Amino acid sequence: MNPHHAIKQPGARLVFEVLAAEDPESLVTPHPARSPLSVLAALVADSTRDVDQVA
């Protein structure tokens, strides 16, 4: 079950549905700094935060 409200947190909700990550910030943690996956995870987390702020 998706813990994020569709209206208040659409970015976090989408990340949960697609990547099954309850906390978008947690995507960054398991990867070494400056690895391509770390950079991509940071972009996803930042984009999620931006979408949630606009909503």
Short mmCIF file of C-alpha atoms in Angstrom, two decimals:
data_model
loop_
_atom_site.label_atom_id
_atom_site.label_comp_id
_atom_site.label_asym_id
_atom_site.label_seq_id
_atom_site.Cartn_x
_atom_site.Cartn_y
_atom_site.Cartn_z
CA MET A 1 0.00 0.00 0.00
CA ASN A 2 1.34 3.41 -0.95
CA PRO A 3 1.87 5.58 2.16
CA HIS A 4 1.99 8.87 0.23
CA HIS A 5 -1.04 11.07 -0.37
CA ALA A 6 -1.73 11.45 -4.10
CA ILE A 7 -2.54 15.17 -3.86
CA LYS A 8 -0.02 16.29 -1.23
CA GLN A 9 2.95 14.15 -2.30
CA PRO A 10 2.56 13.18 -5.97
CA GLY A 11 6.31 12.90 -6.54
CA ALA A 12 6.91 10.60 -3.57
CA ARG A 13 3.85 8.57 -4.54
CA LEU A 14 5.17 8.02 -8.06
CA VAL A 15 8.64 7.05 -6.79
CA PHE A 16 7.01 4.54 -4.46
CA GLU A 17 4.87 3.06 -7.24
CA VAL A 18 7.71 2.78 -9.76
CA LEU A 19 10.75 2.08 -7.58
CA ALA A 20 9.10 0.76 -4.39
CA ALA A 21 11.09 3.24 -2.30
CA GLU A 22 9.06 4.53 0.62
CA ASP A 23 11.52 7.38 1.17
CA PRO A 24 13.05 8.85 -2.03
CA GLU A 25 16.06 10.08 -0.03
CA SER A 26 16.88 6.48 0.89
CA LEU A 27 17.74 5.77 -2.75
CA VAL A 28 20.97 7.76 -2.41
CA THR A 29 22.32 6.04 0.70
CA PRO A 30 23.34 2.57 -0.56
CA HIS A 31 25.54 3.81 -3.41
CA PRO A 32 29.15 5.02 -3.26
CA ALA A 33 29.60 8.76 -3.60
CA ARG A 34 29.85 10.01 -7.20
CA SER A 35 28.90 6.66 -8.69
CA PRO A 36 26.46 6.92 -11.61
CA LEU A 37 23.72 5.31 -9.50
CA SER A 38 24.32 7.78 -6.69
CA VAL A 39 24.02 10.71 -9.10
CA LEU A 40 20.83 9.29 -10.60
CA ALA A 41 19.35 8.58 -7.15
CA ALA A 42 20.11 12.15 -6.07
CA LEU A 43 18.37 13.49 -9.19
CA VAL A 44 15.30 11.35 -8.47
CA ALA A 45 15.22 12.49 -4.82
CA ASP A 46 15.61 16.16 -5.80
CA SER A 47 12.96 15.90 -8.50
CA THR A 48 10.59 14.19 -6.09
CA ARG A 49 11.05 16.98 -3.57
CA ASP A 50 10.49 19.62 -6.27
CA VAL A 51 7.27 18.01 -7.51
CA ASP A 52 5.95 17.68 -3.96
CA GLN A 53 6.66 21.37 -3.29
CA VAL A 54 4.77 22.46 -6.41
CA ALA A 55 1.72 20.33 -5.56
#
